[in-house]
PDB file of C-alpha atoms and ligand atoms in Angstrom:
ATOM      1  CA  MET C 103     -44.710 -12.051  27.661  1.00  0.00           C
ATOM      2  CA  PRO C 104     -48.190 -13.461  27.864  1.00  0.00           C
ATOM      3  CA  LEU C 105     -48.601 -15.892  31.195  1.00  0.00           C
ATOM      4  CA  LEU C 106     -50.863 -18.459  29.428  1.00  0.00           C
ATOM      5  CA  ARG C 107     -53.127 -20.404  33.027  1.00  0.00           C
ATOM      6  CA  ASP C 108     -55.639 -23.363  31.021  1.00  0.00           C
ATOM      7  CA  PRO C 109     -55.710 -24.987  28.985  1.00  0.00           C
ATOM      8  CA  SER C 110     -58.139 -23.118  25.764  1.00  0.00           C
ATOM      9  CA  SER C 111     -55.818 -20.021  26.328  1.00  0.00           C
ATOM     10  CA  LEU C 112     -53.382 -22.583  25.497  1.00  0.00           C
ATOM     11  CA  ARG C 113     -54.832 -23.451  22.776  1.00  0.00           C
ATOM     12  CA  LYS C 114     -56.119 -20.022  21.641  1.00  0.00           C
ATOM     13  CA  TRP C 115     -52.393 -18.647  21.620  1.00  0.00           C
ATOM     14  CA  ARG C 116     -50.670 -21.340  19.929  1.00  0.00           C
ATOM     15  CA  GLN C 117     -53.447 -21.186  17.319  1.00  0.00           C
ATOM     16  CA  GLN C 118     -51.849 -17.793  16.554  1.00  0.00           C
ATOM     17  CA  LEU C 119     -48.715 -18.028  17.389  1.00  0.00           C
ATOM     18  CA  GLN C 120     -46.327 -17.549  13.962  1.00  0.00           C
ATOM     19  CA  GLY C 121     -43.120 -18.587  13.276  1.00  0.00           C
ATOM     20  CA  SER C 122     -41.064 -23.134  14.824  1.00  0.00           C
ATOM     21  CA  LEU C 123     -41.798 -23.145  18.193  1.00  0.00           C
ATOM     22  CA  ALA C 124     -39.370 -24.333  20.620  1.00  0.00           C
ATOM     23  CA  PHE C 125     -41.282 -26.087  24.288  1.00  0.00           C
ATOM     24  CA  VAL C 126     -38.732 -26.175  27.385  1.00  0.00           C
ATOM     25  CA  PRO C 127     -40.955 -28.005  30.633  1.00  0.00           C
ATOM     26  CA  THR C 128     -39.529 -27.027  33.541  1.00  0.00           C
ATOM     27  CA  MET C 129     -41.148 -27.209  37.697  1.00  0.00           C
ATOM     28  CA  GLY C 130     -40.090 -23.785  37.958  1.00  0.00           C
ATOM     29  CA  HIS C 131     -37.742 -22.233  41.358  1.00  0.00           C
ATOM     30  CA  LEU C 132     -35.705 -21.164  38.157  1.00  0.00           C
ATOM     31  CA  HIS C 133     -32.155 -21.696  38.843  1.00  0.00           C
ATOM     32  CA  ALA C 134     -29.020 -21.224  34.793  1.00  0.00           C
ATOM     33  CA  GLY C 135     -29.900 -23.975  33.980  1.00  0.00           C
ATOM     34  CA  HIS C 136     -33.426 -24.084  33.062  1.00  0.00           C
ATOM     35  CA  LEU C 137     -32.530 -20.632  31.274  1.00  0.00           C
ATOM     36  CA  ALA C 138     -29.220 -22.537  29.704  1.00  0.00           C
ATOM     37  CA  LEU C 139     -32.158 -24.518  28.574  1.00  0.00           C
ATOM     38  CA  PHE C 140     -34.257 -21.424  27.023  1.00  0.00           C
ATOM     39  CA  ARG C 141     -31.333 -19.751  24.961  1.00  0.00           C
ATOM     40  CA  LEU C 142     -30.587 -22.997  23.533  1.00  0.00           C
ATOM     41  CA  ALA C 143     -34.302 -23.030  22.031  1.00  0.00           C
ATOM     42  CA  GLN C 144     -34.361 -19.387  21.702  1.00  0.00           C
ATOM     43  CA  ALA C 145     -31.291 -19.951  19.625  1.00  0.00           C
ATOM     44  CA  ARG C 146     -33.010 -22.384  17.699  1.00  0.00           C
ATOM     45  CA  ALA C 147     -36.595 -21.645  17.644  1.00  0.00           C
ATOM     46  CA  GLU C 148     -38.662 -18.729  16.892  1.00  0.00           C
ATOM     47  CA  GLN C 149     -41.154 -18.631  19.244  1.00  0.00           C
ATOM     48  CA  VAL C 150     -40.203 -20.164  22.488  1.00  0.00           C
ATOM     49  CA  LEU C 151     -42.739 -21.274  25.515  1.00  0.00           C
ATOM     50  CA  VAL C 152     -41.869 -22.490  28.995  1.00  0.00           C
ATOM     51  CA  SER C 153     -44.077 -24.679  31.171  1.00  0.00           C
ATOM     52  CA  ILE C 154     -44.417 -24.380  35.360  1.00  0.00           C
ATOM     53  CA  TYR C 155     -45.858 -27.216  36.962  1.00  0.00           C
ATOM     54  CA  VAL C 156     -45.183 -29.199  39.937  1.00  0.00           C
ATOM     55  CA  ASN C 157     -46.024 -32.996  38.578  1.00  0.00           C
ATOM     56  CA  PRO C 158     -48.155 -33.797  40.846  1.00  0.00           C
ATOM     57  CA  LEU C 159     -47.575 -37.941  39.253  1.00  0.00           C
ATOM     58  CA  GLN C 160     -43.515 -38.090  38.731  1.00  0.00           C
ATOM     59  CA  PHE C 161     -43.293 -37.768  42.733  1.00  0.00           C
ATOM     60  CA  GLY C 162     -44.469 -40.397  45.207  1.00  0.00           C
ATOM     61  CA  PRO C 163     -45.568 -40.807  48.800  1.00  0.00           C
ATOM     62  CA  GLY C 164     -43.089 -39.193  51.242  1.00  0.00           C
ATOM     63  CA  GLU C 165     -41.369 -37.723  49.004  1.00  0.00           C
ATOM     64  CA  ASP C 166     -40.653 -34.117  48.417  1.00  0.00           C
ATOM     65  CA  PHE C 167     -44.106 -32.461  46.413  1.00  0.00           C
ATOM     66  CA  ASP C 168     -45.427 -30.187  49.360  1.00  0.00           C
ATOM     67  CA  SER C 169     -41.529 -29.145  50.417  1.00  0.00           C
ATOM     68  CA  TYR C 170     -40.323 -28.528  46.752  1.00  0.00           C
ATOM     69  CA  PRO C 171     -39.348 -25.093  45.930  1.00  0.00           C
ATOM     70  CA  ARG C 172     -41.659 -22.578  44.470  1.00  0.00           C
ATOM     71  CA  SER C 173     -41.471 -19.662  44.030  1.00  0.00           C
ATOM     72  CA  LEU C 174     -43.742 -17.935  40.276  1.00  0.00           C
ATOM     73  CA  ASP C 175     -43.115 -14.689  40.922  1.00  0.00           C
ATOM     74  CA  GLU C 176     -39.066 -14.899  40.359  1.00  0.00           C
ATOM     75  CA  ASP C 177     -39.676 -17.466  37.840  1.00  0.00           C
ATOM     76  CA  LEU C 178     -41.856 -15.070  35.824  1.00  0.00           C
ATOM     77  CA  HIS C 179     -39.098 -12.588  35.706  1.00  0.00           C
ATOM     78  CA  LYS C 180     -36.567 -14.514  34.447  1.00  0.00           C
ATOM     79  CA  LEU C 181     -38.061 -15.502  31.209  1.00  0.00           C
ATOM     80  CA  GLY C 182     -39.548 -11.830  31.088  1.00  0.00           C
ATOM     81  CA  GLU C 183     -36.381 -10.390  31.096  1.00  0.00           C
ATOM     82  CA  ALA C 184     -34.938 -12.853  28.928  1.00  0.00           C
ATOM     83  CA  GLY C 185     -36.754 -12.665  26.124  1.00  0.00           C
ATOM     84  CA  CYS C 186     -40.207 -15.841  26.835  1.00  0.00           C
ATOM     85  CA  THR C 187     -42.198 -15.557  24.391  1.00  0.00           C
ATOM     86  CA  ALA C 188     -44.641 -17.026  26.568  1.00  0.00           C
ATOM     87  CA  VAL C 189     -45.374 -19.159  29.751  1.00  0.00           C
ATOM     88  CA  PHE C 190     -48.249 -21.978  30.517  1.00  0.00           C
ATOM     89  CA  VAL C 191     -48.462 -22.287  34.687  1.00  0.00           C
ATOM     90  CA  PRO C 192     -51.500 -24.726  34.494  1.00  0.00           C
ATOM     91  CA  THR C 193     -53.637 -26.411  37.580  1.00  0.00           C
ATOM     92  CA  ASP C 194     -53.893 -29.661  38.848  1.00  0.00           C
ATOM     93  CA  GLN C 195     -57.134 -29.585  37.615  1.00  0.00           C
ATOM     94  CA  ASP C 196     -56.610 -29.112  34.406  1.00  0.00           C
ATOM     95  CA  LEU C 197     -54.090 -31.883  34.046  1.00  0.00           C
ATOM     96  CA  TYR C 198     -55.636 -33.906  35.790  1.00  0.00           C
ATOM     97  CA  PRO C 199     -58.933 -33.398  36.385  1.00  0.00           C
ATOM     98  CA  ASN C 200     -60.001 -36.808  38.382  1.00  0.00           C
ATOM     99  CA  GLY C 201     -56.990 -36.894  40.505  1.00  0.00           C
ATOM    100  CA  PRO C 202     -53.412 -38.287  38.796  1.00  0.00           C
ATOM    101  CA  LEU C 203     -53.501 -41.864  39.404  1.00  0.00           C
ATOM    102  CA  ALA C 204     -57.068 -41.564  38.014  1.00  0.00           C
ATOM    103  CA  GLN C 205     -55.758 -41.579  34.400  1.00  0.00           C
ATOM    104  CA  THR C 206     -54.436 -42.449  31.435  1.00  0.00           C
ATOM    105  CA  GLN C 207     -50.472 -43.022  31.932  1.00  0.00           C
ATOM    106  CA  VAL C 208     -47.732 -43.270  29.126  1.00  0.00           C
ATOM    107  CA  GLU C 209     -45.590 -46.592  31.036  1.00  0.00           C
ATOM    108  CA  PRO C 210     -42.016 -45.680  29.575  1.00  0.00           C
ATOM    109  CA  PRO C 211     -39.631 -50.218  28.887  1.00  0.00           C
ATOM    110  CA  ALA C 212     -39.137 -51.128  31.943  1.00  0.00           C
ATOM    111  CA  ARG C 213     -35.630 -51.665  30.955  1.00  0.00           C
ATOM    112  CA  LEU C 214     -34.947 -47.697  31.058  1.00  0.00           C
ATOM    113  CA  SER C 215     -37.317 -46.709  33.580  1.00  0.00           C
ATOM    114  CA  ASP C 216     -37.008 -49.973  36.356  1.00  0.00           C
ATOM    115  CA  ILE C 217     -32.984 -49.406  36.826  1.00  0.00           C
ATOM    116  CA  LEU C 218     -31.130 -46.169  37.965  1.00  0.00           C
ATOM    117  CA  CYS C 219     -33.464 -43.780  40.168  1.00  0.00           C
ATOM    118  CA  GLY C 220     -36.819 -46.036  39.031  1.00  0.00           C
ATOM    119  CA  VAL C 221     -35.537 -47.851  41.477  1.00  0.00           C
ATOM    120  CA  GLN C 222     -36.019 -45.564  44.770  1.00  0.00           C
ATOM    121  CA  ARG C 223     -38.433 -43.988  42.511  1.00  0.00           C
ATOM    122  CA  PRO C 224     -41.345 -46.736  41.770  1.00  0.00           C
ATOM    123  CA  GLY C 225     -43.992 -45.028  38.693  1.00  0.00           C
ATOM    124  CA  HIS C 226     -41.613 -42.052  38.998  1.00  0.00           C
ATOM    125  CA  PHE C 227     -41.184 -42.354  34.971  1.00  0.00           C
ATOM    126  CA  ARG C 228     -44.742 -43.565  34.417  1.00  0.00           C
ATOM    127  CA  GLY C 229     -45.414 -39.750  35.550  1.00  0.00           C
ATOM    128  CA  VAL C 230     -42.490 -38.096  33.961  1.00  0.00           C
ATOM    129  CA  ALA C 231     -43.498 -40.319  30.020  1.00  0.00           C
ATOM    130  CA  THR C 232     -46.625 -39.458  30.890  1.00  0.00           C
ATOM    131  CA  ILE C 233     -46.721 -35.107  31.591  1.00  0.00           C
ATOM    132  CA  VAL C 234     -44.444 -34.552  28.845  1.00  0.00           C
ATOM    133  CA  LEU C 235     -47.000 -36.610  26.602  1.00  0.00           C
ATOM    134  CA  LYS C 236     -50.410 -34.251  27.667  1.00  0.00           C
ATOM    135  CA  LEU C 237     -48.231 -30.791  27.860  1.00  0.00           C
ATOM    136  CA  LEU C 238     -46.696 -31.944  23.718  1.00  0.00           C
ATOM    137  CA  HIS C 239     -49.894 -32.431  22.710  1.00  0.00           C
ATOM    138  CA  LEU C 240     -50.748 -29.135  24.737  1.00  0.00           C
ATOM    139  CA  VAL C 241     -48.304 -26.331  23.424  1.00  0.00           C
ATOM    140  CA  ALA C 242     -47.900 -28.597  19.629  1.00  0.00           C
ATOM    141  CA  PRO C 243     -44.488 -27.683  20.611  1.00  0.00           C
ATOM    142  CA  ASP C 244     -41.710 -28.519  16.115  1.00  0.00           C
ATOM    143  CA  MET C 245     -39.220 -28.783  19.321  1.00  0.00           C
ATOM    144  CA  LEU C 246     -38.919 -30.327  22.939  1.00  0.00           C
ATOM    145  CA  VAL C 247     -35.818 -29.230  24.652  1.00  0.00           C
ATOM    146  CA  LEU C 248     -34.843 -31.414  27.648  1.00  0.00           C
ATOM    147  CA  GLY C 249     -30.895 -31.061  30.269  1.00  0.00           C
ATOM    148  CA  GLU C 250     -28.765 -33.464  30.065  1.00  0.00           C
ATOM    149  CA  LYS C 251     -28.633 -33.310  34.128  1.00  0.00           C
ATOM    150  CA  ASP C 252     -31.865 -35.554  34.252  1.00  0.00           C
ATOM    151  CA  TYR C 253     -30.407 -38.358  31.805  1.00  0.00           C
ATOM    152  CA  GLN C 254     -32.732 -40.898  32.035  1.00  0.00           C
ATOM    153  CA  GLN C 255     -35.636 -38.550  31.678  1.00  0.00           C
ATOM    154  CA  TYR C 256     -34.415 -37.686  28.023  1.00  0.00           C
ATOM    155  CA  ARG C 257     -33.283 -40.889  26.764  1.00  0.00           C
ATOM    156  CA  ILE C 258     -36.799 -42.176  28.778  1.00  0.00           C
ATOM    157  CA  VAL C 259     -39.067 -39.458  27.221  1.00  0.00           C
ATOM    158  CA  GLN C 260     -36.276 -40.017  23.886  1.00  0.00           C
ATOM    159  CA  GLN C 261     -37.499 -43.426  22.950  1.00  0.00           C
ATOM    160  CA  MET C 262     -41.466 -42.609  24.144  1.00  0.00           C
ATOM    161  CA  LEU C 263     -41.468 -40.035  20.307  1.00  0.00           C
ATOM    162  CA  VAL C 264     -39.175 -42.300  19.098  1.00  0.00           C
ATOM    163  CA  ASP C 265     -42.020 -45.462  20.144  1.00  0.00           C
ATOM    164  CA  LEU C 266     -45.130 -43.019  20.495  1.00  0.00           C
ATOM    165  CA  ASN C 267     -44.446 -41.705  16.544  1.00  0.00           C
ATOM    166  CA  LEU C 268     -43.950 -37.969  17.062  1.00  0.00           C
ATOM    167  CA  SER C 269     -42.231 -36.098  15.003  1.00  0.00           C
ATOM    168  CA  THR C 270     -41.344 -33.439  17.552  1.00  0.00           C
ATOM    169  CA  GLN C 271     -37.263 -32.944  17.761  1.00  0.00           C
ATOM    170  CA  LEU C 272     -35.395 -33.512  20.849  1.00  0.00           C
ATOM    171  CA  LEU C 273     -32.615 -30.694  21.767  1.00  0.00           C
ATOM    172  CA  CYS C 274     -30.812 -31.992  25.121  1.00  0.00           C
ATOM    173  CA  GLY C 275     -29.009 -28.500  26.726  1.00  0.00           C
ATOM    174  CA  PRO C 276     -25.538 -29.667  29.226  1.00  0.00           C
ATOM    175  CA  THR C 277     -26.042 -29.910  32.845  1.00  0.00           C
ATOM    176  CA  GLN C 278     -24.259 -26.501  33.455  1.00  0.00           C
ATOM    177  CA  ARG C 279     -23.087 -27.021  37.091  1.00  0.00           C
ATOM    178  CA  GLU C 280     -22.098 -24.535  40.237  1.00  0.00           C
ATOM    179  CA  PRO C 281     -18.323 -22.496  40.532  1.00  0.00           C
ATOM    180  CA  ASP C 282     -17.490 -25.352  42.317  1.00  0.00           C
ATOM    181  CA  GLY C 283     -18.954 -28.287  40.162  1.00  0.00           C
ATOM    182  CA  LEU C 284     -22.179 -28.589  41.369  1.00  0.00           C
ATOM    183  CA  ALA C 285     -25.514 -29.496  39.105  1.00  0.00           C
ATOM    184  CA  MET C 286     -27.575 -26.910  39.927  1.00  0.00           C
ATOM    185  CA  SER C 287     -30.756 -28.081  40.850  1.00  0.00           C
ATOM    186  CA  SER C 288     -34.136 -26.156  42.365  1.00  0.00           C
ATOM    187  CA  ARG C 289     -33.286 -28.983  45.758  1.00  0.00           C
ATOM    188  CA  ASN C 290     -29.856 -27.547  45.734  1.00  0.00           C
ATOM    189  CA  THR C 291     -31.472 -24.479  47.937  1.00  0.00           C
ATOM    190  CA  ARG C 292     -33.149 -26.577  50.481  1.00  0.00           C
ATOM    191  CA  LEU C 293     -28.947 -27.510  51.150  1.00  0.00           C
ATOM    192  CA  SER C 294     -27.781 -26.490  54.524  1.00  0.00           C
ATOM    193  CA  PRO C 295     -24.906 -24.310  54.807  1.00  0.00           C
ATOM    194  CA  GLU C 296     -22.677 -27.293  55.686  1.00  0.00           C
ATOM    195  CA  GLN C 297     -24.799 -30.123  52.904  1.00  0.00           C
ATOM    196  CA  ARG C 298     -24.378 -27.683  50.667  1.00  0.00           C
ATOM    197  CA  ALA C 299     -20.186 -26.942  51.371  1.00  0.00           C
ATOM    198  CA  ILE C 300     -20.284 -31.188  50.961  1.00  0.00           C
ATOM    199  CA  ALA C 301     -22.768 -31.868  47.689  1.00  0.00           C
ATOM    200  CA  PRO C 302     -20.044 -30.576  45.598  1.00  0.00           C
ATOM    201  CA  ALA C 303     -18.289 -34.292  46.238  1.00  0.00           C
ATOM    202  CA  LEU C 304     -20.214 -36.278  44.130  1.00  0.00           C
ATOM    203  CA  ALA C 305     -19.989 -34.632  40.735  1.00  0.00           C
ATOM    204  CA  ALA C 306     -15.888 -34.145  41.761  1.00  0.00           C
ATOM    205  CA  GLU C 307     -16.377 -37.984  42.325  1.00  0.00           C
ATOM    206  CA  LEU C 308     -18.003 -38.543  38.835  1.00  0.00           C
ATOM    207  CA  ARG C 309     -14.760 -36.118  37.274  1.00  0.00           C
ATOM    208  CA  GLN C 310     -12.287 -38.758  38.888  1.00  0.00           C
ATOM    209  CA  LEU C 311     -14.011 -42.045  37.844  1.00  0.00           C
ATOM    210  CA  CYS C 312     -13.989 -40.308  34.145  1.00  0.00           C
ATOM    211  CA  ARG C 313     -10.554 -39.733  33.665  1.00  0.00           C
ATOM    212  CA  LEU C 314      -9.879 -43.081  34.580  1.00  0.00           C
ATOM    213  CA  PRO C 315      -7.901 -45.513  31.507  1.00  0.00           C
ATOM    214  CA  ALA C 316     -10.364 -46.774  29.104  1.00  0.00           C
ATOM    215  CA  ASN C 317     -11.278 -50.410  29.758  1.00  0.00           C
ATOM    216  CA  ASN C 318     -10.423 -50.260  33.409  1.00  0.00           C
ATOM    217  CA  ALA C 319     -12.605 -52.360  35.794  1.00  0.00           C
ATOM    218  CA  ALA C 320     -16.367 -49.892  36.726  1.00  0.00           C
ATOM    219  CA  GLU C 321     -17.483 -52.290  39.601  1.00  0.00           C
ATOM    220  CA  SER C 322     -14.167 -51.934  42.044  1.00  0.00           C
ATOM    221  CA  SER C 323     -14.018 -48.080  41.265  1.00  0.00           C
ATOM    222  CA  ALA C 324     -17.559 -46.707  41.399  1.00  0.00           C
ATOM    223  CA  GLU C 325     -17.147 -48.693  45.857  1.00  0.00           C
ATOM    224  CA  ALA C 326     -14.102 -46.463  46.559  1.00  0.00           C
ATOM    225  CA  SER C 327     -16.157 -43.834  44.930  1.00  0.00           C
ATOM    226  CA  ALA C 328     -18.813 -44.310  46.256  1.00  0.00           C
ATOM    227  CA  GLU C 329     -17.084 -45.181  50.074  1.00  0.00           C
ATOM    228  CA  ARG C 330     -15.663 -41.723  49.817  1.00  0.00           C
ATOM    229  CA  LEU C 331     -18.958 -40.101  49.906  1.00  0.00           C
ATOM    230  CA  ARG C 332     -20.256 -42.279  52.340  1.00  0.00           C
ATOM    231  CA  GLN C 333     -17.101 -40.798  55.072  1.00  0.00           C
ATOM    232  CA  ALA C 334     -18.306 -37.826  53.472  1.00  0.00           C
ATOM    233  CA  GLY C 335     -21.324 -37.106  54.604  1.00  0.00           C
ATOM    234  CA  PHE C 336     -24.230 -39.021  52.145  1.00  0.00           C
ATOM    235  CA  ALA C 337     -26.521 -41.531  52.050  1.00  0.00           C
ATOM    236  CA  LEU C 338     -25.888 -43.240  48.281  1.00  0.00           C
ATOM    237  CA  ASP C 339     -28.526 -44.058  46.191  1.00  0.00           C
ATOM    238  CA  TYR C 340     -27.037 -45.433  43.448  1.00  0.00           C
ATOM    239  CA  LEU C 341     -23.454 -44.822  41.864  1.00  0.00           C
ATOM    240  CA  GLU C 342     -22.888 -46.843  38.244  1.00  0.00           C
ATOM    241  CA  LEU C 343     -21.125 -46.909  34.247  1.00  0.00           C
ATOM    242  CA  ARG C 344     -23.381 -47.621  31.941  1.00  0.00           C
ATOM    243  CA  ASP C 345     -24.366 -47.459  28.051  1.00  0.00           C
ATOM    244  CA  SER C 346     -25.534 -44.507  26.725  1.00  0.00           C
ATOM    245  CA  GLU C 347     -28.125 -45.164  25.203  1.00  0.00           C
ATOM    246  CA  THR C 348     -29.293 -48.473  26.117  1.00  0.00           C
ATOM    247  CA  LEU C 349     -28.529 -47.141  30.337  1.00  0.00           C
ATOM    248  CA  GLN C 350     -27.668 -51.206  30.537  1.00  0.00           C
ATOM    249  CA  PRO C 351     -24.364 -52.204  32.946  1.00  0.00           C
ATOM    250  CA  LEU C 352     -21.264 -51.472  31.305  1.00  0.00           C
ATOM    251  CA  SER C 353     -18.712 -54.317  33.728  1.00  0.00           C
ATOM    252  CA  HIS C 354     -15.273 -51.925  32.248  1.00  0.00           C
ATOM    253  CA  THR C 355     -14.794 -48.216  31.140  1.00  0.00           C
ATOM    254  CA  GLN C 356     -14.870 -47.716  27.419  1.00  0.00           C
ATOM    255  CA  PRO C 357     -15.385 -43.722  25.161  1.00  0.00           C
ATOM    256  CA  GLY C 358     -19.017 -42.477  25.405  1.00  0.00           C
ATOM    257  CA  ALA C 359     -19.741 -44.122  28.900  1.00  0.00           C
ATOM    258  CA  ARG C 360     -21.683 -42.951  30.980  1.00  0.00           C
ATOM    259  CA  TRP C 361     -20.940 -42.983  35.129  1.00  0.00           C
ATOM    260  CA  PHE C 362     -24.295 -41.779  36.943  1.00  0.00           C
ATOM    261  CA  ALA C 363     -25.359 -41.156  40.534  1.00  0.00           C
ATOM    262  CA  ALA C 364     -28.382 -41.006  43.110  1.00  0.00           C
ATOM    263  CA  ALA C 365     -27.138 -39.585  46.742  1.00  0.00           C
ATOM    264  CA  ARG C 366     -29.056 -38.198  49.453  1.00  0.00           C
ATOM    265  CA  LEU C 367     -27.971 -35.160  52.176  1.00  0.00           C
ATOM    266  CA  GLY C 368     -30.503 -35.267  54.734  1.00  0.00           C
ATOM    267  CA  PRO C 369     -34.435 -34.989  53.173  1.00  0.00           C
ATOM    268  CA  VAL C 370     -31.867 -33.495  49.390  1.00  0.00           C
ATOM    269  CA  ARG C 371     -31.368 -35.975  46.561  1.00  0.00           C
ATOM    270  CA  LEU C 372     -29.282 -35.187  44.126  1.00  0.00           C
ATOM    271  CA  ILE C 373     -28.357 -36.756  41.208  1.00  0.00           C
ATOM    272  CA  ASP C 374     -26.284 -36.350  38.383  1.00  0.00           C
ATOM    273  CA  ASN C 375     -23.954 -37.570  35.216  1.00  0.00           C
ATOM    274  CA  MET C 376     -21.242 -37.519  32.844  1.00  0.00           C
ATOM    275  CA  VAL C 377     -19.832 -39.044  29.994  1.00  0.00           C
ATOM    276  CA  ILE C 378     -16.540 -40.634  29.669  1.00  0.00           C
ATOM    277  CA  PRO C 379     -15.046 -38.242  27.131  1.00  0.00           C
TER     278      PRO C 379
HETATM  279  P1  AMP H 667     -36.678 -29.506  36.816  1.00  0.00           P
HETATM  280  O1  AMP H 667     -37.332 -27.573  36.712  1.00  0.00           O
HETATM  281  O2  AMP H 667     -35.603 -29.930  37.488  1.00  0.00           O
HETATM  282  O3  AMP H 667     -38.102 -30.372  36.185  1.00  0.00           O
HETATM  283  O4  AMP H 667     -35.896 -29.042  35.316  1.00  0.00           O
HETATM  284  C1  AMP H 667     -36.821 -28.612  33.575  1.00  0.00           C
HETATM  285  C2  AMP H 667     -35.998 -28.835  32.756  1.00  0.00           C
HETATM  286  O5  AMP H 667     -34.399 -28.388  32.794  1.00  0.00           O
HETATM  287  C3  AMP H 667     -35.534 -30.760  32.646  1.00  0.00           C
HETATM  288  O6  AMP H 667     -35.000 -30.891  31.095  1.00  0.00           O
HETATM  289  C4  AMP H 667     -33.554 -30.577  33.773  1.00  0.00           C
HETATM  290  O7  AMP H 667     -33.114 -32.111  32.846  1.00  0.00           O
HETATM  291  C5  AMP H 667     -33.488 -29.239  32.616  1.00  0.00           C
HETATM  292  N1  AMP H 667     -32.114 -29.130  34.424  1.00  0.00           N
HETATM  293  C6  AMP H 667     -31.988 -28.860  35.422  1.00  0.00           C
HETATM  294  N2  AMP H 667     -30.348 -28.630  36.515  1.00  0.00           N
HETATM  295  C7  AMP H 667     -30.669 -28.822  34.995  1.00  0.00           C
HETATM  296  C8  AMP H 667     -29.059 -28.258  34.776  1.00  0.00           C
HETATM  297  N3  AMP H 667     -28.334 -27.815  36.174  1.00  0.00           N
HETATM  298  N4  AMP H 667     -28.035 -27.824  33.623  1.00  0.00           N
HETATM  299  C9  AMP H 667     -29.336 -28.108  32.930  1.00  0.00           C
HETATM  300  N5  AMP H 667     -30.691 -28.203  32.512  1.00  0.00           N
HETATM  301  C10 AMP H 667     -31.221 -28.674  33.524  1.00  0.00           C
END
């Protein structure tokens, strides 16, 4: 499995590649959620490229860029075992030669990016959109595979593909969960045993909210769930019902609407979302 460490090796590899290519961008510290996306990619394309890059542009000041878990050797082992075609591991110098802030950036529409995670993380989705576009230009895949776990990111990238006339096909893989319901995340390994025991409550509340009958008032139910989460030890950033396409708030439950939550346990910020069946 070739390890491509810079854009010129990637370009050479890409030029000689035969068959359709699916691309799975990640920040590494791979878990079964990433590997499920990889298998989806493998089922849909002849070749799969995974990138591993912790993108400084999507982290704000005081966020966990430095402490973000990194485990390249283990990641490469997992991808090799899974049958990955190649892995792209660029450096900051290659992607941001003048520093991440001193370059052209992609500004997603505010109606999608200044809400939910964009409130606590201003500029985060600009960083995401910028790195995804850069990687798409470098990799030139037929398909891009993203996870439903980061649904707001998925919607923003989907909109960017339309708005910037990109023809890459976008695939979305369902959220993979631990047996107790906690959405898998690289950040979960930073939870203390006590925090790890509390963490599944976030998904449990979302599951309960998704079971409410249609046309139920969203705000009062969300507030009751939020209070239970605070009692359990979470610092809640948001718990909201929104339209799955526009991401605009909804006052009442309805099939296809989506509950979104972000909450912190100590220094670890967890996000999750679930759609009402
Ligand atoms: P990350 O490494 O966290 O940037 O994630 C890389 C990709 O994996 C993104 O498209 C995420 O949405 C996706 N992903 C992360 N966690 C999960 C999960 N538990 N289930 C499915 N996809 C996931």
